[in-house]
């Protein structure tokens, strides 16, 4: 499938999702929203995908929403926003439901919805010189792309709310201290370290990863007893997988397991 805003390649179980409009800062516009939905659909339908690496080309990770596209549609912007969010929110939701864990490599500047896209990932690597910002309220707007959920999960609701309300921009070290990113590494190493972790996950027990991702996604949204039952049912499902069986056998046989994602 031909895309302009996002490039997708899947090799040996690792899906590389690359923001690919570096000349204009990888903005989030109508095309980007539709392509993210399509990429998520493709990944959801590919049982061979065992990990996802989110990265970007160019000086910026992403400048966030395309304000030029907003300005060109002011009279019909509410309708356009409903169209664009219908697409990108489907993409975000389907990525959240993958068995495959998501790893992000953030560099340069990440703003607005792009920060949320990274925050939805399970492991976030950040270049030491990077800046992560929320500029929604600077133009009189509220947030999208699951910002309120992803940032609250990572930073805690109060800290996330302050970040968005005050339109803060954080350094990489500040973002790590707030829980927004996991690892801060030298600029020239961020891509390689994120890739190493993504490759490690791509060799792991994919079905177990999927159950773990979904359990944590709903851990604070339901009663404790319901969470316990979900854990029990998930564990029973995983126990029937080839990977879980090999995991037990490998321990008994004193060898490394050979997980195949099944």
mmCIF file of C-alpha atoms in Angstrom:
data_model
loop_
_atom_site.group_PDB
_atom_site.id
_atom_site.type_symbol
_atom_site.label_atom_id
_atom_site.label_comp_id
_atom_site.label_asym_id
_atom_site.label_seq_id
_atom_site.Cartn_x
_atom_site.Cartn_y
_atom_site.Cartn_z
ATOM 1 C CA UNK A 1 0.000 0.000 0.000
ATOM 2 C CA UNK A 2 1.357 3.426 -0.998
ATOM 3 C CA UNK A 3 1.652 5.899 1.897
ATOM 4 C CA UNK A 4 3.277 9.290 2.234
ATOM 5 C CA UNK A 5 3.064 10.204 5.903
ATOM 6 C CA UNK A 6 3.927 6.844 7.483
ATOM 7 C CA UNK A 7 6.188 4.060 6.305
ATOM 8 C CA UNK A 8 5.602 0.479 7.469
ATOM 9 C CA UNK A 9 7.987 -2.426 7.094
ATOM 10 C CA UNK A 10 7.749 -5.798 8.835
ATOM 11 C CA UNK A 11 10.883 -7.957 8.974
ATOM 12 C CA UNK A 12 11.346 -11.034 11.181
ATOM 13 C CA UNK A 13 8.403 -10.121 13.390
ATOM 14 C CA UNK A 14 9.461 -6.513 13.977
ATOM 15 C CA UNK A 15 7.178 -3.862 12.489
ATOM 16 C CA UNK A 16 8.893 -0.521 11.900
ATOM 17 C CA UNK A 17 6.424 2.362 11.838
ATOM 18 C CA UNK A 18 8.258 5.468 10.631
ATOM 19 C CA UNK A 19 6.836 8.992 10.508
ATOM 20 C CA UNK A 20 7.996 9.921 7.040
ATOM 21 C CA UNK A 21 7.392 13.577 6.157
ATOM 22 C CA UNK A 22 10.628 15.042 7.517
ATOM 23 C CA UNK A 23 10.600 18.074 5.207
ATOM 24 C CA UNK A 24 7.548 19.499 7.013
ATOM 25 C CA UNK A 25 8.171 18.104 10.511
ATOM 26 C CA UNK A 26 5.992 14.968 10.364
ATOM 27 C CA UNK A 27 2.734 16.836 11.103
ATOM 28 C CA UNK A 28 -0.533 15.237 12.133
ATOM 29 C CA UNK A 29 -3.066 16.084 9.424
ATOM 30 C CA UNK A 30 -5.912 14.350 7.628
ATOM 31 C CA UNK A 31 -3.579 12.156 5.597
ATOM 32 C CA UNK A 32 -1.592 11.153 8.665
ATOM 33 C CA UNK A 33 -4.776 10.236 10.553
ATOM 34 C CA UNK A 34 -5.997 7.988 7.774
ATOM 35 C CA UNK A 35 -2.616 6.352 7.326
ATOM 36 C CA UNK A 36 -2.227 5.612 11.038
ATOM 37 C CA UNK A 37 -5.627 3.884 10.968
ATOM 38 C CA UNK A 38 -4.559 1.857 7.920
ATOM 39 C CA UNK A 39 -1.220 0.926 9.479
ATOM 40 C CA UNK A 40 -2.941 -0.196 12.678
ATOM 41 C CA UNK A 41 -5.414 -2.287 10.668
ATOM 42 C CA UNK A 42 -2.565 -3.923 8.778
ATOM 43 C CA UNK A 43 -0.670 -4.716 11.976
ATOM 44 C CA UNK A 44 -3.811 -6.062 13.658
ATOM 45 C CA UNK A 45 -4.325 -8.433 10.746
ATOM 46 C CA UNK A 46 -0.762 -9.747 10.632
ATOM 47 C CA UNK A 47 -0.181 -12.615 13.100
ATOM 48 C CA UNK A 48 3.524 -12.481 12.326
ATOM 49 C CA UNK A 49 3.984 -9.084 14.009
ATOM 50 C CA UNK A 50 5.606 -9.593 17.399
ATOM 51 C CA UNK A 51 6.830 -6.089 18.267
ATOM 52 C CA UNK A 52 6.399 -2.566 16.894
ATOM 53 C CA UNK A 53 9.048 0.161 16.753
ATOM 54 C CA UNK A 54 7.771 3.738 16.344
ATOM 55 C CA UNK A 55 10.325 6.229 15.058
ATOM 56 C CA UNK A 56 10.589 9.263 12.789
ATOM 57 C CA UNK A 57 12.800 10.716 10.099
ATOM 58 C CA UNK A 58 14.164 14.231 10.046
ATOM 59 C CA UNK A 59 14.907 16.972 12.564
ATOM 60 C CA UNK A 60 11.620 16.543 14.439
ATOM 61 C CA UNK A 61 9.834 13.501 15.786
ATOM 62 C CA UNK A 62 6.625 15.408 15.038
ATOM 63 C CA UNK A 63 5.505 19.009 15.327
ATOM 64 C CA UNK A 64 2.012 17.778 16.216
ATOM 65 C CA UNK A 65 -1.171 19.038 14.607
ATOM 66 C CA UNK A 66 -0.844 20.734 11.222
ATOM 67 C CA UNK A 67 -2.007 24.274 11.969
ATOM 68 C CA UNK A 68 -1.857 25.214 8.294
ATOM 69 C CA UNK A 69 -4.416 22.509 7.568
ATOM 70 C CA UNK A 70 -6.514 23.850 10.450
ATOM 71 C CA UNK A 71 -6.319 27.401 9.118
ATOM 72 C CA UNK A 72 -7.412 26.305 5.651
ATOM 73 C CA UNK A 73 -10.551 24.672 7.061
ATOM 74 C CA UNK A 74 -11.701 27.095 9.766
ATOM 75 C CA UNK A 75 -15.311 27.290 8.609
ATOM 76 C CA UNK A 76 -15.672 23.502 8.486
ATOM 77 C CA UNK A 77 -13.073 22.617 11.098
ATOM 78 C CA UNK A 78 -15.446 20.911 13.575
ATOM 79 C CA UNK A 79 -16.554 18.530 10.804
ATOM 80 C CA UNK A 80 -12.962 17.972 9.689
ATOM 81 C CA UNK A 81 -11.877 17.237 13.254
ATOM 82 C CA UNK A 82 -14.604 14.627 13.614
ATOM 83 C CA UNK A 83 -13.385 13.009 10.379
ATOM 84 C CA UNK A 84 -9.706 13.106 11.316
ATOM 85 C CA UNK A 85 -10.180 11.882 14.883
ATOM 86 C CA UNK A 86 -12.500 9.106 13.691
ATOM 87 C CA UNK A 87 -9.544 7.760 11.734
ATOM 88 C CA UNK A 88 -6.635 8.329 14.095
ATOM 89 C CA UNK A 89 -8.543 7.235 17.186
ATOM 90 C CA UNK A 90 -9.403 3.913 15.552
ATOM 91 C CA UNK A 91 -5.701 3.511 14.827
ATOM 92 C CA UNK A 92 -4.666 4.329 18.392
ATOM 93 C CA UNK A 93 -7.290 1.953 19.829
ATOM 94 C CA UNK A 94 -6.247 -0.937 17.593
ATOM 95 C CA UNK A 95 -2.566 -0.455 18.353
ATOM 96 C CA UNK A 96 -3.465 -0.625 22.046
ATOM 97 C CA UNK A 97 -5.081 -4.014 21.522
ATOM 98 C CA UNK A 98 -2.176 -5.679 19.733
ATOM 99 C CA UNK A 99 -0.389 -8.582 21.337
ATOM 100 C CA UNK A 100 2.847 -7.038 20.058
ATOM 101 C CA UNK A 101 4.465 -4.558 22.487
ATOM 102 C CA UNK A 102 5.227 -1.050 21.198
ATOM 103 C CA UNK A 103 8.587 0.711 21.580
ATOM 104 C CA UNK A 104 9.144 4.382 20.696
ATOM 105 C CA UNK A 105 12.333 6.257 19.818
ATOM 106 C CA UNK A 106 11.737 9.987 20.296
ATOM 107 C CA UNK A 107 14.182 12.627 19.088
ATOM 108 C CA UNK A 108 14.188 16.326 18.328
ATOM 109 C CA UNK A 109 10.805 17.832 19.154
ATOM 110 C CA UNK A 110 7.555 16.006 19.842
ATOM 111 C CA UNK A 111 4.436 18.097 20.314
ATOM 112 C CA UNK A 112 0.745 17.634 21.039
ATOM 113 C CA UNK A 113 -0.767 14.434 19.718
ATOM 114 C CA UNK A 114 2.666 13.093 18.820
ATOM 115 C CA UNK A 115 3.558 13.025 22.516
ATOM 116 C CA UNK A 116 0.466 10.906 23.091
ATOM 117 C CA UNK A 117 1.422 8.503 20.304
ATOM 118 C CA UNK A 118 4.768 7.927 22.007
ATOM 119 C CA UNK A 119 3.201 7.746 25.475
ATOM 120 C CA UNK A 120 0.869 4.959 24.338
ATOM 121 C CA UNK A 121 3.961 2.818 23.700
ATOM 122 C CA UNK A 122 5.058 0.314 26.320
ATOM 123 C CA UNK A 123 8.691 1.433 26.347
ATOM 124 C CA UNK A 124 9.797 4.938 25.346
ATOM 125 C CA UNK A 125 13.394 5.867 24.585
ATOM 126 C CA UNK A 126 14.142 9.580 24.356
ATOM 127 C CA UNK A 127 17.150 11.427 22.943
ATOM 128 C CA UNK A 128 18.901 13.569 25.533
ATOM 129 C CA UNK A 129 18.392 16.779 23.550
ATOM 130 C CA UNK A 130 14.713 16.133 22.828
ATOM 131 C CA UNK A 131 11.823 18.338 23.919
ATOM 132 C CA UNK A 132 8.276 17.099 24.533
ATOM 133 C CA UNK A 133 5.488 19.604 24.672
ATOM 134 C CA UNK A 134 1.752 20.159 24.911
ATOM 135 C CA UNK A 135 0.602 23.174 22.946
ATOM 136 C CA UNK A 136 -3.119 22.477 22.698
ATOM 137 C CA UNK A 137 -4.211 25.298 24.965
ATOM 138 C CA UNK A 138 -1.839 27.777 23.346
ATOM 139 C CA UNK A 139 -4.172 27.786 20.345
ATOM 140 C CA UNK A 140 -7.340 27.428 22.392
ATOM 141 C CA UNK A 141 -7.851 23.710 21.825
ATOM 142 C CA UNK A 142 -8.336 20.611 23.955
ATOM 143 C CA UNK A 143 -6.447 17.363 23.383
ATOM 144 C CA UNK A 144 -6.886 14.277 21.198
ATOM 145 C CA UNK A 145 -5.049 11.058 20.218
ATOM 146 C CA UNK A 146 -5.759 9.597 23.638
ATOM 147 C CA UNK A 147 -3.615 12.251 25.329
ATOM 148 C CA UNK A 148 -5.776 12.346 28.461
ATOM 149 C CA UNK A 149 -5.540 8.559 28.880
ATOM 150 C CA UNK A 150 -1.935 7.924 27.869
ATOM 151 C CA UNK A 151 -0.436 10.808 29.826
ATOM 152 C CA UNK A 152 -2.554 10.115 32.904
ATOM 153 C CA UNK A 153 -1.419 6.479 32.849
ATOM 154 C CA UNK A 154 2.226 7.469 32.597
ATOM 155 C CA UNK A 155 2.436 10.657 34.647
ATOM 156 C CA UNK A 156 -0.569 10.384 36.961
ATOM 157 C CA UNK A 157 -3.739 12.410 36.343
ATOM 158 C CA UNK A 158 -2.717 15.553 38.243
ATOM 159 C CA UNK A 159 0.715 15.878 36.631
ATOM 160 C CA UNK A 160 -0.656 15.078 33.185
ATOM 161 C CA UNK A 161 -3.443 17.619 33.581
ATOM 162 C CA UNK A 162 -0.945 20.317 34.551
ATOM 163 C CA UNK A 163 1.254 19.451 31.580
ATOM 164 C CA UNK A 164 -1.667 19.968 29.194
ATOM 165 C CA UNK A 165 -3.367 22.920 30.895
ATOM 166 C CA UNK A 166 -0.157 24.936 31.199
ATOM 167 C CA UNK A 167 1.076 23.922 27.739
ATOM 168 C CA UNK A 168 4.386 22.809 29.220
ATOM 169 C CA UNK A 169 7.444 21.779 27.266
ATOM 170 C CA UNK A 170 9.702 19.311 29.056
ATOM 171 C CA UNK A 171 13.312 18.378 28.493
ATOM 172 C CA UNK A 172 14.097 14.698 28.151
ATOM 173 C CA UNK A 173 15.282 14.529 31.757
ATOM 174 C CA UNK A 174 12.142 16.299 33.011
ATOM 175 C CA UNK A 175 9.969 13.974 30.943
ATOM 176 C CA UNK A 176 11.725 10.956 32.453
ATOM 177 C CA UNK A 177 11.299 12.310 35.984
ATOM 178 C CA UNK A 178 7.581 12.769 35.286
ATOM 179 C CA UNK A 179 7.227 9.241 33.901
ATOM 180 C CA UNK A 180 6.451 10.393 30.360
ATOM 181 C CA UNK A 181 9.467 8.553 28.931
ATOM 182 C CA UNK A 182 11.365 5.545 30.248
ATOM 183 C CA UNK A 183 14.981 5.941 29.133
ATOM 184 C CA UNK A 184 17.035 9.021 28.211
ATOM 185 C CA UNK A 185 20.037 8.183 26.050
ATOM 186 C CA UNK A 186 22.562 10.041 23.937
ATOM 187 C CA UNK A 187 21.160 11.368 20.688
ATOM 188 C CA UNK A 188 23.319 9.126 18.525
ATOM 189 C CA UNK A 189 22.256 6.006 20.448
ATOM 190 C CA UNK A 190 18.504 6.449 20.869
ATOM 191 C CA UNK A 191 17.515 4.688 17.646
ATOM 192 C CA UNK A 192 19.853 1.745 18.233
ATOM 193 C CA UNK A 193 18.820 1.213 21.853
ATOM 194 C CA UNK A 194 15.118 1.384 21.037
ATOM 195 C CA UNK A 195 15.658 -1.083 18.202
ATOM 196 C CA UNK A 196 17.549 -3.462 20.489
ATOM 197 C CA UNK A 197 14.651 -3.546 22.933
ATOM 198 C CA UNK A 198 12.104 -3.950 20.121
ATOM 199 C CA UNK A 199 14.086 -6.875 18.703
ATOM 200 C CA UNK A 200 14.287 -8.468 22.145
ATOM 201 C CA UNK A 201 10.516 -8.189 22.514
ATOM 202 C CA UNK A 202 10.013 -9.581 18.993
ATOM 203 C CA UNK A 203 11.722 -12.773 20.178
ATOM 204 C CA UNK A 204 9.536 -13.064 23.277
ATOM 205 C CA UNK A 205 6.217 -14.709 24.254
ATOM 206 C CA UNK A 206 3.915 -12.533 22.150
ATOM 207 C CA UNK A 207 0.618 -13.933 23.417
ATOM 208 C CA UNK A 208 1.665 -13.356 27.026
ATOM 209 C CA UNK A 209 2.726 -9.813 26.158
ATOM 210 C CA UNK A 210 -0.693 -9.142 24.677
ATOM 211 C CA UNK A 211 -2.513 -10.348 27.780
ATOM 212 C CA UNK A 212 -0.221 -8.234 29.981
ATOM 213 C CA UNK A 213 -0.791 -5.120 27.847
ATOM 214 C CA UNK A 214 -4.555 -5.473 28.038
ATOM 215 C CA UNK A 215 -4.571 -6.254 31.762
ATOM 216 C CA UNK A 216 -2.661 -3.096 32.592
ATOM 217 C CA UNK A 217 -4.802 -1.034 30.219
ATOM 218 C CA UNK A 218 -7.917 -1.754 32.280
ATOM 219 C CA UNK A 219 -6.311 -2.192 35.709
ATOM 220 C CA UNK A 220 -7.626 1.094 37.124
ATOM 221 C CA UNK A 221 -10.965 1.055 35.328
ATOM 222 C CA UNK A 222 -12.710 -1.832 37.062
ATOM 223 C CA UNK A 223 -13.185 -3.327 40.528
ATOM 224 C CA UNK A 224 -10.280 -5.244 42.037
ATOM 225 C CA UNK A 225 -12.180 -8.544 42.016
ATOM 226 C CA UNK A 226 -12.881 -8.168 38.291
ATOM 227 C CA UNK A 227 -9.193 -7.510 37.664
ATOM 228 C CA UNK A 228 -8.256 -10.647 39.584
ATOM 229 C CA UNK A 229 -10.651 -12.719 37.484
ATOM 230 C CA UNK A 230 -9.287 -11.184 34.281
ATOM 231 C CA UNK A 231 -5.772 -12.122 35.410
ATOM 232 C CA UNK A 232 -6.885 -15.696 36.089
ATOM 233 C CA UNK A 233 -8.593 -16.056 32.712
ATOM 234 C CA UNK A 234 -5.655 -14.483 30.881
ATOM 235 C CA UNK A 235 -3.181 -16.764 32.628
ATOM 236 C CA UNK A 236 -5.261 -19.812 31.716
ATOM 237 C CA UNK A 237 -5.324 -18.742 28.059
ATOM 238 C CA UNK A 238 -1.569 -18.197 28.051
ATOM 239 C CA UNK A 239 -0.950 -21.577 29.705
ATOM 240 C CA UNK A 240 -2.379 -23.239 26.595
ATOM 241 C CA UNK A 241 0.126 -21.551 24.224
ATOM 242 C CA UNK A 242 3.159 -23.215 22.694
ATOM 243 C CA UNK A 243 5.415 -20.535 24.172
ATOM 244 C CA UNK A 244 4.211 -21.156 27.721
ATOM 245 C CA UNK A 245 4.710 -24.888 27.341
ATOM 246 C CA UNK A 246 8.219 -24.383 26.011
ATOM 247 C CA UNK A 247 8.911 -21.901 28.795
ATOM 248 C CA UNK A 248 8.184 -24.565 31.415
ATOM 249 C CA UNK A 249 10.097 -27.274 29.546
ATOM 250 C CA UNK A 250 13.116 -25.012 29.040
ATOM 251 C CA UNK A 251 13.272 -24.253 32.763
ATOM 252 C CA UNK A 252 13.170 -27.944 33.657
ATOM 253 C CA UNK A 253 15.676 -28.801 30.920
ATOM 254 C CA UNK A 254 17.971 -25.882 31.902
ATOM 255 C CA UNK A 255 17.994 -24.231 28.480
ATOM 256 C CA UNK A 256 16.789 -20.946 27.001
ATOM 257 C CA UNK A 257 13.215 -21.007 25.688
ATOM 258 C CA UNK A 258 12.656 -20.618 21.951
ATOM 259 C CA UNK A 259 9.542 -18.460 21.861
ATOM 260 C CA UNK A 260 7.677 -18.348 18.547
ATOM 261 C CA UNK A 261 4.803 -16.051 19.401
ATOM 262 C CA UNK A 262 2.282 -18.890 19.474
#
